[in-house]
Amino acid sequence: MTLAQRKRELVATELTETALQLFAHEGFEAVTVDEIATAAGVSKRTFFRYFASKEDVVVQFLAGMGTDMRTELAARPAGEPPSAALLHAVSVPLAACGDHAERVLPVVRLILRTPALLARFLEHEAGWREELAGELAVRLGLDPADSLYPRLAAGMALTAFDTVLRRWSEDAGDAAGAGAGDADPLVLIVRAFTQLAPALDAE
């Protein structure tokens, strides 16, 4: 990576972190591009060299989740049951959420509670479903155009992911919760897949 590329990556990271923290503390609608740029120590013009809008900052955060899931699914052992492979795939972003809860949880809550951002999140989930279905079809030697199974399996896995993400965002940090395990996204996703595994592996 060249010096210019490293600098660009650092600026993009700083803008993203600054924007997400502002959104989490002040609300998405209340924060302007000017405020993000000022807080990050750059000009408004610089912001627009990296992002087309403030929504795009969140979209970039979401895009990484899908990439991580597909990469993990592709790397799983060929003979692994679909339920295990998909569990490992959707666990990657959930593990990152749990490991960095203090930073990520406010952003996840923001996305789920802001209609415009939730719509973008659901758009991304639809894309992830197609990507996971395609990868799963390759693993199983199926034609994704003729087989229902890859899309159904990917849809089930992402429904579990979505349910766990929402449950985690509601329970994490809640003193009235049932216990620390109930707010751990990895514990929750394993529970979900315990129920899904018989159907996923019955293909």
mmCIF file of C-alpha atoms in Angstrom:
data_model
loop_
_atom_site.group_PDB
_atom_site.id
_atom_site.type_symbol
_atom_site.label_atom_id
_atom_site.label_comp_id
_atom_site.label_asym_id
_atom_site.label_seq_id
_atom_site.Cartn_x
_atom_site.Cartn_y
_atom_site.Cartn_z
ATOM 1 C CA MET A 1 0.000 0.000 0.000
ATOM 2 C CA THR A 2 1.374 3.393 -0.973
ATOM 3 C CA LEU A 3 1.627 6.343 1.391
ATOM 4 C CA ALA A 4 -1.276 8.040 -0.421
ATOM 5 C CA GLN A 5 -3.432 4.926 -0.056
ATOM 6 C CA ARG A 6 -2.634 4.645 3.640
ATOM 7 C CA LYS A 7 -3.496 8.296 4.148
ATOM 8 C CA ARG A 8 -6.781 7.869 2.298
ATOM 9 C CA GLU A 9 -7.655 4.826 4.391
ATOM 10 C CA LEU A 10 -6.867 6.677 7.618
ATOM 11 C CA VAL A 11 -9.042 9.639 6.631
ATOM 12 C CA ALA A 12 -11.920 7.348 5.642
ATOM 13 C CA THR A 13 -11.651 5.497 8.947
ATOM 14 C CA GLU A 14 -11.578 8.733 10.931
ATOM 15 C CA LEU A 15 -14.625 10.076 9.086
ATOM 16 C CA THR A 16 -16.511 6.829 9.614
ATOM 17 C CA GLU A 17 -15.719 6.601 13.324
ATOM 18 C CA THR A 18 -16.549 10.262 13.895
ATOM 19 C CA ALA A 19 -19.823 10.105 11.990
ATOM 20 C CA LEU A 20 -21.022 6.910 13.657
ATOM 21 C CA GLN A 21 -20.303 8.266 17.125
ATOM 22 C CA LEU A 22 -22.106 11.522 16.358
ATOM 23 C CA PHE A 23 -25.084 9.622 14.973
ATOM 24 C CA ALA A 24 -25.208 7.393 18.040
ATOM 25 C CA HIS A 25 -25.098 10.267 20.521
ATOM 26 C CA GLU A 26 -27.122 12.944 18.733
ATOM 27 C CA GLY A 27 -29.392 10.989 16.408
ATOM 28 C CA PHE A 28 -28.968 10.432 12.702
ATOM 29 C CA GLU A 29 -31.315 13.195 11.548
ATOM 30 C CA ALA A 30 -29.781 15.788 13.865
ATOM 31 C CA VAL A 31 -26.223 15.430 12.547
ATOM 32 C CA THR A 32 -25.135 17.334 9.444
ATOM 33 C CA VAL A 33 -22.264 16.672 7.056
ATOM 34 C CA ASP A 34 -20.728 19.964 8.196
ATOM 35 C CA GLU A 35 -20.684 18.724 11.802
ATOM 36 C CA ILE A 36 -19.088 15.425 10.802
ATOM 37 C CA ALA A 37 -16.379 17.172 8.804
ATOM 38 C CA THR A 38 -15.658 19.669 11.581
ATOM 39 C CA ALA A 39 -15.472 16.971 14.250
ATOM 40 C CA ALA A 40 -13.102 14.925 12.066
ATOM 41 C CA GLY A 41 -10.924 17.972 11.358
ATOM 42 C CA VAL A 42 -11.484 18.005 7.582
ATOM 43 C CA SER A 43 -13.399 20.143 5.122
ATOM 44 C CA LYS A 44 -16.868 19.398 3.813
ATOM 45 C CA ARG A 45 -15.311 18.939 0.378
ATOM 46 C CA THR A 46 -13.012 16.271 1.786
ATOM 47 C CA PHE A 47 -16.004 14.438 3.270
ATOM 48 C CA PHE A 48 -17.654 14.283 -0.145
ATOM 49 C CA ARG A 49 -14.494 12.852 -1.684
ATOM 50 C CA TYR A 50 -15.082 9.771 0.482
ATOM 51 C CA PHE A 51 -18.855 9.578 0.857
ATOM 52 C CA ALA A 52 -21.756 10.707 -1.323
ATOM 53 C CA SER A 53 -23.953 11.321 1.739
ATOM 54 C CA LYS A 54 -24.069 10.708 5.468
ATOM 55 C CA GLU A 55 -26.165 7.594 4.756
ATOM 56 C CA ASP A 56 -23.219 6.169 2.840
ATOM 57 C CA VAL A 57 -21.111 6.184 6.008
ATOM 58 C CA VAL A 58 -23.497 3.664 7.540
ATOM 59 C CA VAL A 59 -23.789 1.716 4.295
ATOM 60 C CA GLN A 60 -20.026 1.179 4.313
ATOM 61 C CA PHE A 61 -20.258 -0.144 7.872
ATOM 62 C CA LEU A 62 -22.950 -2.598 6.743
ATOM 63 C CA ALA A 63 -21.132 -3.679 3.595
ATOM 64 C CA GLY A 64 -18.289 -5.097 5.663
ATOM 65 C CA MET A 65 -20.666 -7.485 7.436
ATOM 66 C CA GLY A 66 -21.746 -9.133 4.187
ATOM 67 C CA THR A 67 -18.202 -9.440 2.900
ATOM 68 C CA ASP A 68 -17.090 -11.105 6.136
ATOM 69 C CA MET A 69 -19.936 -13.631 6.021
ATOM 70 C CA ARG A 70 -19.334 -14.700 2.450
ATOM 71 C CA THR A 71 -15.565 -14.930 2.966
ATOM 72 C CA GLU A 72 -16.042 -17.154 6.008
ATOM 73 C CA LEU A 73 -18.551 -19.398 4.235
ATOM 74 C CA ALA A 74 -16.164 -19.859 1.314
ATOM 75 C CA ALA A 75 -13.372 -20.815 3.714
ATOM 76 C CA ARG A 76 -15.301 -23.516 5.591
ATOM 77 C CA PRO A 77 -14.267 -27.180 5.050
ATOM 78 C CA ALA A 78 -15.966 -28.756 2.041
ATOM 79 C CA GLY A 79 -17.511 -31.643 3.997
ATOM 80 C CA GLU A 80 -18.963 -29.486 6.777
ATOM 81 C CA PRO A 81 -22.761 -29.664 7.175
ATOM 82 C CA PRO A 82 -24.576 -26.575 5.822
ATOM 83 C CA SER A 83 -25.849 -25.641 9.286
ATOM 84 C CA ALA A 84 -22.324 -25.543 10.716
ATOM 85 C CA ALA A 85 -20.882 -23.654 7.749
ATOM 86 C CA LEU A 86 -23.655 -21.050 7.835
ATOM 87 C CA LEU A 87 -23.398 -20.715 11.620
ATOM 88 C CA HIS A 88 -19.695 -19.925 11.329
ATOM 89 C CA ALA A 89 -20.396 -17.463 8.503
ATOM 90 C CA VAL A 90 -23.029 -15.373 10.286
ATOM 91 C CA SER A 91 -21.088 -15.573 13.553
ATOM 92 C CA VAL A 92 -18.185 -13.517 12.176
ATOM 93 C CA PRO A 93 -19.898 -10.090 12.269
ATOM 94 C CA LEU A 94 -21.726 -11.030 15.468
ATOM 95 C CA ALA A 95 -18.403 -11.833 17.136
ATOM 96 C CA ALA A 96 -17.107 -8.429 16.056
ATOM 97 C CA CYS A 97 -20.219 -6.826 17.538
ATOM 98 C CA GLY A 98 -19.705 -8.600 20.853
ATOM 99 C CA ASP A 99 -15.976 -7.876 20.978
ATOM 100 C CA HIS A 100 -16.507 -4.151 20.366
ATOM 101 C CA ALA A 101 -19.920 -3.713 21.963
ATOM 102 C CA GLU A 102 -19.191 -0.291 23.443
ATOM 103 C CA ARG A 103 -18.515 1.123 19.973
ATOM 104 C CA VAL A 104 -20.797 -1.024 17.819
ATOM 105 C CA LEU A 105 -23.942 -1.331 19.940
ATOM 106 C CA PRO A 106 -24.962 2.352 19.636
ATOM 107 C CA VAL A 107 -24.533 2.107 15.858
ATOM 108 C CA VAL A 108 -26.608 -1.076 15.592
ATOM 109 C CA ARG A 109 -29.342 0.492 17.702
ATOM 110 C CA LEU A 110 -29.229 3.587 15.523
ATOM 111 C CA ILE A 111 -29.634 1.532 12.342
ATOM 112 C CA LEU A 112 -32.511 -0.522 13.702
ATOM 113 C CA ARG A 113 -34.349 2.522 15.074
ATOM 114 C CA THR A 114 -33.907 4.917 12.136
ATOM 115 C CA PRO A 115 -36.318 4.149 9.266
ATOM 116 C CA ALA A 116 -34.019 5.398 6.496
ATOM 117 C CA LEU A 117 -31.069 3.396 7.802
ATOM 118 C CA LEU A 118 -33.163 0.307 8.518
ATOM 119 C CA ALA A 119 -34.307 0.369 4.888
ATOM 120 C CA ARG A 120 -30.689 0.399 3.720
ATOM 121 C CA PHE A 121 -29.886 -2.414 6.156
ATOM 122 C CA LEU A 122 -32.682 -4.561 4.742
ATOM 123 C CA GLU A 123 -31.449 -3.839 1.211
ATOM 124 C CA HIS A 124 -28.027 -5.104 2.199
ATOM 125 C CA GLU A 125 -29.497 -8.207 3.826
ATOM 126 C CA ALA A 126 -31.246 -9.048 0.560
ATOM 127 C CA GLY A 127 -27.904 -8.805 -1.221
ATOM 128 C CA TRP A 128 -26.190 -10.937 1.425
ATOM 129 C CA ARG A 129 -28.851 -13.617 0.938
ATOM 130 C CA GLU A 130 -28.042 -13.868 -2.757
ATOM 131 C CA GLU A 131 -24.297 -13.962 -2.087
ATOM 132 C CA LEU A 132 -24.579 -16.640 0.586
ATOM 133 C CA ALA A 133 -26.980 -18.653 -1.569
ATOM 134 C CA GLY A 134 -24.548 -18.537 -4.478
ATOM 135 C CA GLU A 135 -21.648 -19.638 -2.298
ATOM 136 C CA LEU A 136 -23.701 -22.403 -0.716
ATOM 137 C CA ALA A 137 -24.794 -23.657 -4.145
ATOM 138 C CA VAL A 138 -21.149 -23.910 -5.206
ATOM 139 C CA ARG A 139 -20.282 -25.840 -2.030
ATOM 140 C CA LEU A 140 -23.094 -28.330 -2.633
ATOM 141 C CA GLY A 141 -22.733 -28.601 -6.395
ATOM 142 C CA LEU A 142 -26.210 -27.192 -6.991
ATOM 143 C CA ASP A 143 -27.491 -24.885 -9.695
ATOM 144 C CA PRO A 144 -28.832 -21.843 -7.818
ATOM 145 C CA ALA A 145 -31.208 -21.106 -10.694
ATOM 146 C CA ASP A 146 -32.896 -24.519 -10.427
ATOM 147 C CA SER A 147 -32.642 -25.322 -6.714
ATOM 148 C CA LEU A 148 -34.695 -23.720 -3.962
ATOM 149 C CA TYR A 149 -32.441 -24.943 -1.175
ATOM 150 C CA PRO A 150 -29.529 -22.439 -1.335
ATOM 151 C CA ARG A 151 -31.816 -19.389 -1.122
ATOM 152 C CA LEU A 152 -34.007 -20.959 1.548
ATOM 153 C CA ALA A 153 -30.979 -21.933 3.637
ATOM 154 C CA ALA A 154 -29.340 -18.521 3.252
ATOM 155 C CA GLY A 155 -32.644 -16.859 4.134
ATOM 156 C CA MET A 156 -32.984 -18.955 7.287
ATOM 157 C CA ALA A 157 -29.421 -18.158 8.346
ATOM 158 C CA LEU A 158 -29.933 -14.428 7.842
ATOM 159 C CA THR A 159 -33.275 -14.481 9.633
ATOM 160 C CA ALA A 160 -31.430 -15.947 12.613
ATOM 161 C CA PHE A 161 -28.704 -13.302 12.244
ATOM 162 C CA ASP A 162 -31.274 -10.496 12.092
ATOM 163 C CA THR A 163 -33.224 -11.851 15.077
ATOM 164 C CA VAL A 164 -30.076 -12.164 17.179
ATOM 165 C CA LEU A 165 -28.857 -8.690 16.221
ATOM 166 C CA ARG A 166 -32.184 -7.189 17.288
ATOM 167 C CA ARG A 167 -32.298 -9.195 20.513
ATOM 168 C CA TRP A 168 -28.727 -8.189 21.343
ATOM 169 C CA SER A 169 -29.464 -4.523 20.686
ATOM 170 C CA GLU A 170 -32.420 -4.697 23.066
ATOM 171 C CA ASP A 171 -30.795 -6.718 25.864
ATOM 172 C CA ALA A 172 -27.142 -5.643 25.933
ATOM 173 C CA GLY A 173 -26.446 -3.323 28.814
ATOM 174 C CA ASP A 174 -29.929 -3.833 30.233
ATOM 175 C CA ALA A 175 -29.560 -4.282 33.962
ATOM 176 C CA ALA A 176 -32.967 -5.950 34.034
ATOM 177 C CA GLY A 177 -31.877 -8.633 31.586
ATOM 178 C CA ALA A 178 -31.843 -12.289 32.485
ATOM 179 C CA GLY A 179 -28.059 -12.557 32.515
ATOM 180 C CA ALA A 180 -24.841 -11.864 30.659
ATOM 181 C CA GLY A 181 -25.250 -14.918 28.421
ATOM 182 C CA ASP A 182 -28.610 -13.676 27.177
ATOM 183 C CA ALA A 183 -26.939 -10.542 25.821
ATOM 184 C CA ASP A 184 -24.071 -12.360 24.092
ATOM 185 C CA PRO A 185 -24.739 -12.487 20.338
ATOM 186 C CA LEU A 186 -22.635 -15.620 19.898
ATOM 187 C CA VAL A 187 -24.601 -17.471 22.572
ATOM 188 C CA LEU A 188 -27.842 -16.362 20.951
ATOM 189 C CA ILE A 189 -26.839 -17.401 17.426
ATOM 190 C CA VAL A 190 -25.813 -20.869 18.606
ATOM 191 C CA ARG A 191 -29.203 -21.256 20.263
ATOM 192 C CA ALA A 192 -30.930 -20.172 17.072
ATOM 193 C CA PHE A 193 -28.978 -22.612 14.909
ATOM 194 C CA THR A 194 -29.670 -25.461 17.316
ATOM 195 C CA GLN A 195 -33.291 -25.066 16.289
ATOM 196 C CA LEU A 196 -32.551 -24.497 12.594
ATOM 197 C CA ALA A 197 -29.949 -27.228 12.063
ATOM 198 C CA PRO A 198 -32.356 -30.146 11.418
ATOM 199 C CA ALA A 199 -34.042 -28.239 8.597
ATOM 200 C CA LEU A 200 -30.798 -26.872 7.156
ATOM 201 C CA ASP A 201 -29.161 -30.290 7.064
ATOM 202 C CA ALA A 202 -32.180 -32.124 5.643
ATOM 203 C CA GLU A 203 -31.411 -30.980 2.075
#
